[in-house]
């Protein structure tokens, strides 16, 4: 059995696909939706973004369905629509299903009118944002998307978690083997990364999380508890304070919060905690926004791809720091990870292995994992 550098076993992609799809269906998802949600999670692992892949299968999706705060059957209502825009209501269903519908509408509108933008209300976690921006890129378009999330980030000079990790994501076609994909949170670190650190008993690096008393925290397992109980907060991009430009990350997180909430007249900031006044849990009611811009409406796809590729190549070929042998552009590392993993599979930590065995037994699935 193949193992990665951390001695984690690799599980073949087809085994993971079959297992997760069947488990999603056992939890009530229609087959087509189950396949989509599985693909979104696996795409994260294909790119090496382990904070949003198989690690989150049980806690973010299955547990929420079991707890009654995530609807396995996604009913999507069109609240408002124009030639170039729309507002959808996901009715607290699967965020991935609503996101696919939203970006499909964006692409369709962009093909007709050059641009399309769709906002979604009453949604849930939609996986990696790059999956949805990438849908537009595959059609030769510029894809843009963002989402708000439960409060995690403290504003500059603050210690209270107010903003979500709020990714602002872009995908653009190029003439290279891989597109330009910038998919990252507006915080220095995201909750999923800390959850991953907690699973492997690894401390969170200093300077990324602050307590209500202004102390820097590093104990990953304790940080997860403290963030959920509002005793700790993440730093925005640039860090705490203004010296390293933390106000910029704070500002961009706020932009995403406004676009995710205001375009669809949804809730925001502390209201996204997923709790009722009595402390009981409820659906998160997240908001998303999606855009597709047709490059043919400007100077054409081939021209756009060549210029994009030229920019990326010139950046990578610029003078390097003597301590580093390579300069990367966004999307390149993820492409490299896929080249390494495509014939190997998904590396799983011991904690996720145990979760998968538990889910397999609970759902009575006829699957045997290579790590058993």
mmCIF file of C-alpha atoms in Angstrom:
data_model
loop_
_atom_site.group_PDB
_atom_site.id
_atom_site.type_symbol
_atom_site.label_atom_id
_atom_site.label_comp_id
_atom_site.label_asym_id
_atom_site.label_seq_id
_atom_site.Cartn_x
_atom_site.Cartn_y
_atom_site.Cartn_z
ATOM 1 C CA UNK A 1 0.000 0.000 0.000
ATOM 2 C CA UNK A 2 1.407 3.402 -1.015
ATOM 3 C CA UNK A 3 2.024 5.980 1.697
ATOM 4 C CA UNK A 4 2.891 9.675 1.572
ATOM 5 C CA UNK A 5 5.837 11.402 3.223
ATOM 6 C CA UNK A 6 3.933 11.565 6.545
ATOM 7 C CA UNK A 7 3.339 7.803 6.373
ATOM 8 C CA UNK A 8 -0.348 8.258 5.551
ATOM 9 C CA UNK A 9 -1.813 5.548 3.310
ATOM 10 C CA UNK A 10 -3.131 6.502 -0.118
ATOM 11 C CA UNK A 11 -6.682 5.397 -0.941
ATOM 12 C CA UNK A 12 -7.484 5.051 -4.688
ATOM 13 C CA UNK A 13 -9.698 7.773 -6.132
ATOM 14 C CA UNK A 14 -12.356 5.341 -7.304
ATOM 15 C CA UNK A 15 -12.662 3.817 -3.839
ATOM 16 C CA UNK A 16 -13.049 7.246 -2.273
ATOM 17 C CA UNK A 17 -15.552 8.319 -4.915
ATOM 18 C CA UNK A 18 -17.703 5.226 -4.472
ATOM 19 C CA UNK A 19 -17.598 5.324 -0.671
ATOM 20 C CA UNK A 20 -18.432 9.017 -0.271
ATOM 21 C CA UNK A 21 -21.151 8.963 -2.933
ATOM 22 C CA UNK A 22 -22.832 5.940 -1.355
ATOM 23 C CA UNK A 23 -22.586 7.461 2.127
ATOM 24 C CA UNK A 24 -24.076 10.760 0.947
ATOM 25 C CA UNK A 25 -26.960 8.810 -0.608
ATOM 26 C CA UNK A 26 -27.503 6.880 2.640
ATOM 27 C CA UNK A 27 -27.808 10.278 4.320
ATOM 28 C CA UNK A 28 -30.585 11.253 1.919
ATOM 29 C CA UNK A 29 -28.913 12.996 -1.038
ATOM 30 C CA UNK A 30 -30.217 12.192 -4.520
ATOM 31 C CA UNK A 31 -27.604 10.301 -6.551
ATOM 32 C CA UNK A 32 -26.722 13.219 -8.853
ATOM 33 C CA UNK A 33 -26.259 15.573 -5.885
ATOM 34 C CA UNK A 34 -24.229 12.958 -3.999
ATOM 35 C CA UNK A 35 -21.865 12.578 -6.978
ATOM 36 C CA UNK A 36 -21.434 16.357 -7.230
ATOM 37 C CA UNK A 37 -20.731 16.867 -3.525
ATOM 38 C CA UNK A 38 -18.246 13.988 -3.561
ATOM 39 C CA UNK A 39 -16.465 15.448 -6.585
ATOM 40 C CA UNK A 40 -16.146 18.861 -4.916
ATOM 41 C CA UNK A 41 -14.549 17.308 -1.827
ATOM 42 C CA UNK A 42 -12.220 15.112 -3.875
ATOM 43 C CA UNK A 43 -11.226 18.053 -6.069
ATOM 44 C CA UNK A 44 -9.924 19.717 -2.934
ATOM 45 C CA UNK A 45 -7.721 16.702 -2.213
ATOM 46 C CA UNK A 46 -6.644 16.528 -5.858
ATOM 47 C CA UNK A 47 -5.275 20.039 -5.435
ATOM 48 C CA UNK A 48 -3.704 19.329 -2.047
ATOM 49 C CA UNK A 49 -6.164 21.604 -0.204
ATOM 50 C CA UNK A 50 -6.671 19.102 2.599
ATOM 51 C CA UNK A 51 -8.471 21.597 4.826
ATOM 52 C CA UNK A 52 -11.542 21.297 2.572
ATOM 53 C CA UNK A 53 -11.411 17.716 1.327
ATOM 54 C CA UNK A 54 -12.098 14.344 2.935
ATOM 55 C CA UNK A 55 -11.203 15.820 6.321
ATOM 56 C CA UNK A 56 -14.525 17.670 6.292
ATOM 57 C CA UNK A 57 -16.770 14.908 4.934
ATOM 58 C CA UNK A 58 -18.147 13.874 8.322
ATOM 59 C CA UNK A 59 -18.012 17.007 10.517
ATOM 60 C CA UNK A 60 -19.179 19.606 8.004
ATOM 61 C CA UNK A 61 -21.678 17.584 5.971
ATOM 62 C CA UNK A 62 -22.783 14.262 7.451
ATOM 63 C CA UNK A 63 -22.928 15.472 11.052
ATOM 64 C CA UNK A 64 -24.899 18.569 10.052
ATOM 65 C CA UNK A 65 -27.385 16.470 8.096
ATOM 66 C CA UNK A 66 -27.706 14.127 11.095
ATOM 67 C CA UNK A 67 -28.196 17.097 13.434
ATOM 68 C CA UNK A 68 -30.997 18.482 11.269
ATOM 69 C CA UNK A 69 -29.318 21.754 10.287
ATOM 70 C CA UNK A 70 -28.514 20.804 6.677
ATOM 71 C CA UNK A 71 -31.136 19.560 4.249
ATOM 72 C CA UNK A 72 -29.909 16.620 2.127
ATOM 73 C CA UNK A 73 -32.477 17.431 -0.563
ATOM 74 C CA UNK A 74 -31.753 20.884 -1.982
ATOM 75 C CA UNK A 75 -34.780 22.853 -3.126
ATOM 76 C CA UNK A 76 -33.659 25.906 -5.112
ATOM 77 C CA UNK A 77 -36.018 28.841 -5.650
ATOM 78 C CA UNK A 78 -35.374 31.707 -8.064
ATOM 79 C CA UNK A 79 -36.206 34.831 -6.025
ATOM 80 C CA UNK A 80 -35.379 37.388 -8.705
ATOM 81 C CA UNK A 81 -33.884 37.276 -12.188
ATOM 82 C CA UNK A 82 -32.798 39.702 -14.924
ATOM 83 C CA UNK A 83 -30.903 39.163 -18.186
ATOM 84 C CA UNK A 84 -27.545 39.262 -16.397
ATOM 85 C CA UNK A 85 -28.324 38.614 -12.708
ATOM 86 C CA UNK A 86 -30.308 36.373 -10.387
ATOM 87 C CA UNK A 87 -30.921 35.680 -6.707
ATOM 88 C CA UNK A 88 -31.447 32.076 -5.594
ATOM 89 C CA UNK A 89 -32.678 30.629 -2.300
ATOM 90 C CA UNK A 90 -31.033 27.320 -1.370
ATOM 91 C CA UNK A 91 -33.460 26.676 1.499
ATOM 92 C CA UNK A 92 -30.646 25.442 3.760
ATOM 93 C CA UNK A 93 -29.768 22.631 1.351
ATOM 94 C CA UNK A 94 -26.372 21.492 0.107
ATOM 95 C CA UNK A 95 -24.221 24.499 -0.756
ATOM 96 C CA UNK A 96 -22.496 22.625 -3.580
ATOM 97 C CA UNK A 97 -25.783 21.879 -5.331
ATOM 98 C CA UNK A 98 -26.921 25.508 -5.116
ATOM 99 C CA UNK A 99 -23.493 26.729 -6.257
ATOM 100 C CA UNK A 100 -23.513 24.536 -9.358
ATOM 101 C CA UNK A 101 -26.929 25.913 -10.320
ATOM 102 C CA UNK A 102 -25.763 29.483 -9.680
ATOM 103 C CA UNK A 103 -22.578 29.234 -11.756
ATOM 104 C CA UNK A 104 -24.412 27.457 -14.572
ATOM 105 C CA UNK A 105 -26.776 30.428 -14.694
ATOM 106 C CA UNK A 106 -23.825 32.855 -14.665
ATOM 107 C CA UNK A 107 -22.204 31.040 -17.594
ATOM 108 C CA UNK A 108 -25.426 30.914 -19.578
ATOM 109 C CA UNK A 109 -26.018 34.633 -19.067
ATOM 110 C CA UNK A 110 -22.391 35.476 -19.894
ATOM 111 C CA UNK A 111 -22.618 33.576 -23.182
ATOM 112 C CA UNK A 112 -25.585 35.756 -24.153
ATOM 113 C CA UNK A 113 -24.709 39.110 -22.602
ATOM 114 C CA UNK A 114 -20.972 39.017 -21.822
ATOM 115 C CA UNK A 115 -21.378 38.803 -18.042
ATOM 116 C CA UNK A 116 -23.530 37.013 -15.504
ATOM 117 C CA UNK A 117 -23.784 37.323 -11.722
ATOM 118 C CA UNK A 118 -25.854 35.284 -9.275
ATOM 119 C CA UNK A 119 -26.248 35.599 -5.503
ATOM 120 C CA UNK A 120 -27.432 32.751 -3.261
ATOM 121 C CA UNK A 121 -29.175 33.014 0.101
ATOM 122 C CA UNK A 122 -29.923 30.498 2.870
ATOM 123 C CA UNK A 123 -27.099 28.212 1.759
ATOM 124 C CA UNK A 124 -24.424 26.128 3.481
ATOM 125 C CA UNK A 125 -20.723 25.313 3.135
ATOM 126 C CA UNK A 126 -19.954 24.982 -0.592
ATOM 127 C CA UNK A 127 -16.521 23.331 -0.499
ATOM 128 C CA UNK A 128 -13.539 24.956 -2.202
ATOM 129 C CA UNK A 129 -14.458 28.190 -3.944
ATOM 130 C CA UNK A 130 -12.067 27.389 -6.782
ATOM 131 C CA UNK A 131 -14.360 24.595 -7.965
ATOM 132 C CA UNK A 132 -17.072 27.121 -8.868
ATOM 133 C CA UNK A 133 -14.795 29.769 -10.384
ATOM 134 C CA UNK A 134 -13.203 26.902 -12.310
ATOM 135 C CA UNK A 135 -16.532 26.035 -13.939
ATOM 136 C CA UNK A 136 -16.414 29.388 -15.744
ATOM 137 C CA UNK A 137 -12.719 28.980 -16.610
ATOM 138 C CA UNK A 138 -13.457 25.666 -18.314
ATOM 139 C CA UNK A 139 -15.872 27.568 -20.566
ATOM 140 C CA UNK A 140 -13.149 30.056 -21.527
ATOM 141 C CA UNK A 141 -14.448 32.662 -19.094
ATOM 142 C CA UNK A 142 -13.213 34.484 -16.019
ATOM 143 C CA UNK A 143 -14.820 32.990 -12.931
ATOM 144 C CA UNK A 144 -15.188 34.914 -9.679
ATOM 145 C CA UNK A 145 -16.929 33.860 -6.486
ATOM 146 C CA UNK A 146 -17.051 34.422 -2.756
ATOM 147 C CA UNK A 147 -18.933 33.386 0.349
ATOM 148 C CA UNK A 148 -19.399 34.489 3.909
ATOM 149 C CA UNK A 149 -19.013 32.027 6.773
ATOM 150 C CA UNK A 150 -19.432 31.665 10.512
ATOM 151 C CA UNK A 151 -17.480 34.377 12.376
ATOM 152 C CA UNK A 152 -13.777 33.632 12.792
ATOM 153 C CA UNK A 153 -11.758 36.767 11.902
ATOM 154 C CA UNK A 154 -11.174 39.693 14.245
ATOM 155 C CA UNK A 155 -11.202 43.178 12.677
ATOM 156 C CA UNK A 156 -7.965 45.151 12.841
ATOM 157 C CA UNK A 157 -7.294 46.239 16.459
ATOM 158 C CA UNK A 158 -10.066 43.882 17.629
ATOM 159 C CA UNK A 159 -10.062 40.474 19.356
ATOM 160 C CA UNK A 160 -13.666 39.388 18.734
ATOM 161 C CA UNK A 161 -14.434 36.972 15.903
ATOM 162 C CA UNK A 162 -16.747 38.969 13.619
ATOM 163 C CA UNK A 163 -16.074 38.055 9.968
ATOM 164 C CA UNK A 164 -15.901 34.669 8.282
ATOM 165 C CA UNK A 165 -12.772 33.465 6.521
ATOM 166 C CA UNK A 166 -14.582 34.767 3.406
ATOM 167 C CA UNK A 167 -12.644 33.610 0.307
ATOM 168 C CA UNK A 168 -12.446 35.896 -2.731
ATOM 169 C CA UNK A 169 -11.623 33.571 -5.613
ATOM 170 C CA UNK A 170 -10.643 34.025 -9.273
ATOM 171 C CA UNK A 171 -10.075 31.506 -12.076
ATOM 172 C CA UNK A 172 -8.762 32.612 -15.476
ATOM 173 C CA UNK A 173 -7.872 30.613 -18.601
ATOM 174 C CA UNK A 174 -4.300 30.621 -19.861
ATOM 175 C CA UNK A 175 -2.371 28.941 -22.690
ATOM 176 C CA UNK A 176 -0.472 26.824 -20.143
ATOM 177 C CA UNK A 177 -1.225 23.308 -18.831
ATOM 178 C CA UNK A 178 -3.079 24.821 -15.896
ATOM 179 C CA UNK A 179 -5.256 27.919 -15.436
ATOM 180 C CA UNK A 180 -4.593 30.794 -13.063
ATOM 181 C CA UNK A 181 -6.641 29.991 -9.938
ATOM 182 C CA UNK A 182 -6.390 32.162 -6.840
ATOM 183 C CA UNK A 183 -8.434 30.375 -4.185
ATOM 184 C CA UNK A 184 -7.691 31.535 -0.671
ATOM 185 C CA UNK A 185 -9.336 32.870 2.446
ATOM 186 C CA UNK A 186 -9.106 36.498 3.569
ATOM 187 C CA UNK A 187 -7.697 35.250 6.885
ATOM 188 C CA UNK A 188 -4.074 34.242 7.494
ATOM 189 C CA UNK A 189 -5.279 30.700 8.195
ATOM 190 C CA UNK A 190 -8.674 29.055 7.853
ATOM 191 C CA UNK A 191 -10.620 26.930 10.336
ATOM 192 C CA UNK A 192 -10.199 23.797 8.220
ATOM 193 C CA UNK A 193 -6.404 24.084 8.413
ATOM 194 C CA UNK A 194 -6.522 24.334 12.201
ATOM 195 C CA UNK A 195 -8.910 21.352 12.302
ATOM 196 C CA UNK A 196 -6.351 19.457 10.211
ATOM 197 C CA UNK A 197 -3.554 20.466 12.600
ATOM 198 C CA UNK A 198 -5.681 19.272 15.533
ATOM 199 C CA UNK A 199 -6.201 15.891 13.865
ATOM 200 C CA UNK A 200 -2.449 15.329 13.497
ATOM 201 C CA UNK A 201 -1.568 16.837 16.931
ATOM 202 C CA UNK A 202 0.297 19.771 15.385
ATOM 203 C CA UNK A 203 0.451 23.252 16.924
ATOM 204 C CA UNK A 204 -0.893 26.218 14.979
ATOM 205 C CA UNK A 205 1.991 28.598 14.121
ATOM 206 C CA UNK A 206 2.319 31.676 16.302
ATOM 207 C CA UNK A 207 0.678 34.934 15.315
ATOM 208 C CA UNK A 208 -2.391 33.505 13.579
ATOM 209 C CA UNK A 209 -4.913 33.253 16.432
ATOM 210 C CA UNK A 210 -5.648 35.655 19.263
ATOM 211 C CA UNK A 211 -7.624 35.256 22.501
ATOM 212 C CA UNK A 212 -10.144 37.734 23.897
ATOM 213 C CA UNK A 213 -7.361 38.844 26.247
ATOM 214 C CA UNK A 214 -5.029 39.580 23.323
ATOM 215 C CA UNK A 215 -2.814 36.525 23.828
ATOM 216 C CA UNK A 216 -1.407 34.583 20.856
ATOM 217 C CA UNK A 217 -2.678 30.974 20.844
ATOM 218 C CA UNK A 218 -1.022 27.865 19.343
ATOM 219 C CA UNK A 219 -2.783 24.790 20.822
ATOM 220 C CA UNK A 220 -4.795 23.643 17.782
ATOM 221 C CA UNK A 221 -7.344 21.515 19.651
ATOM 222 C CA UNK A 222 -7.992 24.283 22.157
ATOM 223 C CA UNK A 223 -8.192 26.902 19.403
ATOM 224 C CA UNK A 224 -11.030 24.961 17.720
ATOM 225 C CA UNK A 225 -12.971 24.991 20.991
ATOM 226 C CA UNK A 226 -12.174 28.646 21.686
ATOM 227 C CA UNK A 227 -13.232 29.878 18.244
ATOM 228 C CA UNK A 228 -16.547 28.031 18.496
ATOM 229 C CA UNK A 229 -17.150 29.467 21.948
ATOM 230 C CA UNK A 230 -16.113 32.968 20.767
ATOM 231 C CA UNK A 231 -13.039 33.057 22.997
ATOM 232 C CA UNK A 232 -10.565 33.314 20.107
ATOM 233 C CA UNK A 233 -10.318 34.793 16.615
ATOM 234 C CA UNK A 234 -8.184 34.412 13.490
ATOM 235 C CA UNK A 235 -5.995 37.140 12.046
ATOM 236 C CA UNK A 236 -6.980 38.677 8.706
ATOM 237 C CA UNK A 237 -4.493 38.467 5.824
ATOM 238 C CA UNK A 238 -1.507 40.540 6.887
ATOM 239 C CA UNK A 239 -1.895 39.600 10.541
ATOM 240 C CA UNK A 240 -3.003 41.497 13.611
ATOM 241 C CA UNK A 241 -2.559 45.264 13.628
ATOM 242 C CA UNK A 242 -1.463 47.444 10.708
ATOM 243 C CA UNK A 243 2.306 46.968 10.516
ATOM 244 C CA UNK A 244 2.101 44.057 8.052
ATOM 245 C CA UNK A 245 -1.016 45.275 6.268
ATOM 246 C CA UNK A 246 -3.621 43.402 8.280
ATOM 247 C CA UNK A 247 -6.137 46.149 7.545
ATOM 248 C CA UNK A 248 -6.040 45.041 3.893
ATOM 249 C CA UNK A 249 -7.155 41.513 4.701
ATOM 250 C CA UNK A 250 -9.778 42.920 7.048
ATOM 251 C CA UNK A 251 -11.019 45.183 4.253
ATOM 252 C CA UNK A 252 -11.229 42.385 1.683
ATOM 253 C CA UNK A 253 -13.026 40.118 4.154
ATOM 254 C CA UNK A 254 -15.551 42.902 4.638
ATOM 255 C CA UNK A 255 -15.998 43.288 0.862
ATOM 256 C CA UNK A 256 -16.848 39.585 0.591
ATOM 257 C CA UNK A 257 -19.208 39.852 3.569
ATOM 258 C CA UNK A 258 -21.081 42.735 1.950
ATOM 259 C CA UNK A 259 -21.351 41.100 -1.480
ATOM 260 C CA UNK A 260 -22.372 37.752 0.026
ATOM 261 C CA UNK A 261 -25.072 39.256 2.241
ATOM 262 C CA UNK A 262 -26.256 42.548 0.758
ATOM 263 C CA UNK A 263 -26.896 41.299 -2.798
ATOM 264 C CA UNK A 264 -29.380 38.732 -1.497
ATOM 265 C CA UNK A 265 -30.637 40.666 1.590
ATOM 266 C CA UNK A 266 -29.318 37.966 3.906
ATOM 267 C CA UNK A 267 -27.894 37.767 7.402
ATOM 268 C CA UNK A 268 -24.281 38.619 8.227
ATOM 269 C CA UNK A 269 -21.482 38.699 10.801
ATOM 270 C CA UNK A 270 -22.598 37.348 14.210
ATOM 271 C CA UNK A 271 -25.944 36.176 12.839
ATOM 272 C CA UNK A 272 -24.005 33.501 10.899
ATOM 273 C CA UNK A 273 -22.955 31.637 14.054
ATOM 274 C CA UNK A 274 -25.577 28.960 13.477
ATOM 275 C CA UNK A 275 -27.109 29.324 16.925
ATOM 276 C CA UNK A 276 -30.484 30.408 18.249
ATOM 277 C CA UNK A 277 -30.839 32.781 21.184
ATOM 278 C CA UNK A 278 -31.056 29.823 23.572
ATOM 279 C CA UNK A 279 -27.762 28.436 22.244
ATOM 280 C CA UNK A 280 -29.311 25.589 20.246
ATOM 281 C CA UNK A 281 -27.947 24.968 16.766
ATOM 282 C CA UNK A 282 -29.711 25.982 13.560
ATOM 283 C CA UNK A 283 -28.825 26.198 9.845
ATOM 284 C CA UNK A 284 -26.083 28.710 9.040
ATOM 285 C CA UNK A 285 -27.992 30.549 6.251
ATOM 286 C CA UNK A 286 -24.783 31.422 4.371
ATOM 287 C CA UNK A 287 -24.669 33.733 1.359
ATOM 288 C CA UNK A 288 -22.570 33.295 -1.816
ATOM 289 C CA UNK A 289 -21.982 35.281 -4.993
ATOM 290 C CA UNK A 290 -20.777 34.074 -8.398
ATOM 291 C CA UNK A 291 -19.666 35.834 -11.585
ATOM 292 C CA UNK A 292 -18.765 34.715 -15.095
ATOM 293 C CA UNK A 293 -17.176 37.101 -17.607
ATOM 294 C CA UNK A 294 -16.927 35.981 -21.234
ATOM 295 C CA UNK A 295 -13.497 36.750 -22.664
ATOM 296 C CA UNK A 296 -15.017 36.685 -26.171
ATOM 297 C CA UNK A 297 -16.896 39.852 -25.236
ATOM 298 C CA UNK A 298 -13.515 41.613 -25.029
ATOM 299 C CA UNK A 299 -10.559 40.733 -27.293
ATOM 300 C CA UNK A 300 -11.311 37.035 -27.533
ATOM 301 C CA UNK A 301 -10.376 33.875 -25.655
ATOM 302 C CA UNK A 302 -7.114 33.072 -27.466
ATOM 303 C CA UNK A 303 -5.802 36.589 -26.970
ATOM 304 C CA UNK A 304 -6.742 36.456 -23.292
ATOM 305 C CA UNK A 305 -5.096 33.056 -22.778
ATOM 306 C CA UNK A 306 -1.845 34.134 -24.436
ATOM 307 C CA UNK A 307 -1.551 37.375 -22.477
ATOM 308 C CA UNK A 308 -2.356 35.568 -19.237
ATOM 309 C CA UNK A 309 0.238 32.903 -20.004
ATOM 310 C CA UNK A 310 2.843 35.540 -20.895
ATOM 311 C CA UNK A 311 2.249 37.327 -17.574
ATOM 312 C CA UNK A 312 2.559 34.101 -15.579
ATOM 313 C CA UNK A 313 5.722 32.999 -17.391
ATOM 314 C CA UNK A 314 7.362 36.381 -16.957
ATOM 315 C CA UNK A 315 6.602 36.323 -13.241
ATOM 316 C CA UNK A 316 8.030 32.821 -12.815
ATOM 317 C CA UNK A 317 11.131 33.671 -14.820
ATOM 318 C CA UNK A 318 11.951 36.765 -12.794
ATOM 319 C CA UNK A 319 15.043 36.905 -10.566
ATOM 320 C CA UNK A 320 14.739 34.479 -7.658
ATOM 321 C CA UNK A 321 15.688 34.752 -4.020
ATOM 322 C CA UNK A 322 18.978 32.780 -3.735
ATOM 323 C CA UNK A 323 17.359 30.677 -0.995
ATOM 324 C CA UNK A 324 14.631 29.470 -3.367
ATOM 325 C CA UNK A 325 14.891 27.620 -6.664
ATOM 326 C CA UNK A 326 11.419 28.340 -8.022
ATOM 327 C CA UNK A 327 8.779 31.051 -8.266
ATOM 328 C CA UNK A 328 5.167 29.888 -8.475
ATOM 329 C CA UNK A 329 2.002 31.453 -9.855
ATOM 330 C CA UNK A 330 -1.466 30.727 -8.453
ATOM 331 C CA UNK A 331 -2.746 27.304 -9.460
ATOM 332 C CA UNK A 332 0.688 25.870 -10.219
ATOM 333 C CA UNK A 333 1.307 24.132 -6.892
ATOM 334 C CA UNK A 334 -2.152 22.589 -7.060
ATOM 335 C CA UNK A 335 -1.363 21.276 -10.548
ATOM 336 C CA UNK A 336 1.882 19.774 -9.251
ATOM 337 C CA UNK A 337 0.029 18.027 -6.417
ATOM 338 C CA UNK A 338 -2.401 16.500 -8.905
ATOM 339 C CA UNK A 339 0.467 15.188 -11.032
ATOM 340 C CA UNK A 340 1.832 13.483 -7.919
ATOM 341 C CA UNK A 341 -1.486 12.124 -6.641
ATOM 342 C CA UNK A 342 -3.462 11.230 -9.762
ATOM 343 C CA UNK A 343 -2.098 7.673 -9.897
ATOM 344 C CA UNK A 344 -1.784 7.247 -6.130
ATOM 345 C CA UNK A 345 -5.026 8.414 -4.549
ATOM 346 C CA UNK A 346 -5.922 10.395 -1.422
ATOM 347 C CA UNK A 347 -3.638 10.326 1.643
ATOM 348 C CA UNK A 348 -5.707 9.950 4.832
ATOM 349 C CA UNK A 349 -4.778 10.707 8.427
ATOM 350 C CA UNK A 350 -5.513 8.099 11.124
ATOM 351 C CA UNK A 351 -8.392 10.218 12.440
ATOM 352 C CA UNK A 352 -10.080 10.304 9.023
ATOM 353 C CA UNK A 353 -9.456 6.573 8.534
ATOM 354 C CA UNK A 354 -11.299 5.892 11.779
ATOM 355 C CA UNK A 355 -14.156 8.193 10.744
ATOM 356 C CA UNK A 356 -14.517 6.444 7.399
ATOM 357 C CA UNK A 357 -14.664 3.002 9.006
ATOM 358 C CA UNK A 358 -17.322 4.322 11.394
ATOM 359 C CA UNK A 359 -19.370 5.778 8.519
ATOM 360 C CA UNK A 360 -18.950 2.614 6.424
ATOM 361 C CA UNK A 361 -20.215 0.441 9.275
ATOM 362 C CA UNK A 362 -23.058 2.797 10.137
ATOM 363 C CA UNK A 363 -24.230 2.933 6.509
ATOM 364 C CA UNK A 364 -23.639 -0.818 6.031
ATOM 365 C CA UNK A 365 -21.633 -0.270 2.866
ATOM 366 C CA UNK A 366 -19.841 -3.149 1.167
ATOM 367 C CA UNK A 367 -16.459 -1.415 0.955
ATOM 368 C CA UNK A 368 -13.086 -2.450 2.320
ATOM 369 C CA UNK A 369 -10.401 0.228 2.664
ATOM 370 C CA UNK A 370 -6.754 -0.565 1.832
ATOM 371 C CA UNK A 371 -5.631 0.690 5.255
ATOM 372 C CA UNK A 372 -7.675 -1.943 7.143
#
